[in-house]
């Protein structure tokens, strides 16, 4: 058609505007998103589209709101007090565990003698009932004290006090020079024997004879010197 014709001048051709191609995703967002809609849309259509988008947006908003609520805020004073309380509890638990008494573990069997609660030393017997090393002196069955000998056969040390020729009992001294315990009786300064008392206050072994309270001797089979004469006679 020639542009000089009267029909073209009265009815000119209007070129249609070219719209950019939109993919299915962009067109869907354009239809669903309220921000991309023109302000000339009616409120009814906007409300309808809002109802369509609400199921997809509401869970995300709820999750964000729950996350914000789940974060508790603590002051610095409360945080410090909680740290100090937890450390005090740990220290108290550690001190309790350290102060708890540990049971004594022993692998030594008890003495085989019936009714004896002592631990065995050798041959299944305690020292009192024949356990331990014996004196090497021929014919002696006593317990060895020092150098494999008993007290009577040289298993002892001499008193370290200058000029004293007695046998040392304890701490390198004899009874007279402090090698023993003091009697437990009030105002008594004598050395105690068996039982914590001196001979005058009932300490030591006594005569096995009936109604006799005299001092006994091991060499007399635990009789006093007076009754030992009648036993040996």
PDB file of N, CA and C in Angstrom, residues 102-103 209 228:
ATOM      1  N   UNK A 102      39.115 -44.778 100.095  1.00  0.00           N
ATOM      2  CA  UNK A 102      39.231 -45.899  99.180  1.00  0.00           C
ATOM      3  C   UNK A 102      39.372 -47.189  99.981  1.00  0.00           C
ATOM      4  N   UNK A 103      38.644 -48.217  99.606  1.00  0.00           N
ATOM      5  CA  UNK A 103      38.764 -49.479 100.341  1.00  0.00           C
ATOM      6  C   UNK A 103      40.150 -50.081 100.165  1.00  0.00           C
ATOM      7  N   UNK A 209      49.898 -69.409 137.049  1.00  0.00           N
ATOM      8  CA  UNK A 209      49.389 -70.114 138.228  1.00  0.00           C
ATOM      9  C   UNK A 209      48.164 -69.383 138.763  1.00  0.00           C
ATOM     10  N   UNK A 228      57.773 -71.451 139.021  1.00  0.00           N
ATOM     11  CA  UNK A 228      58.536 -72.222 138.045  1.00  0.00           C
ATOM     12  C   UNK A 228      59.350 -73.313 138.723  1.00  0.00           C
TER      13      UNK A 228
END
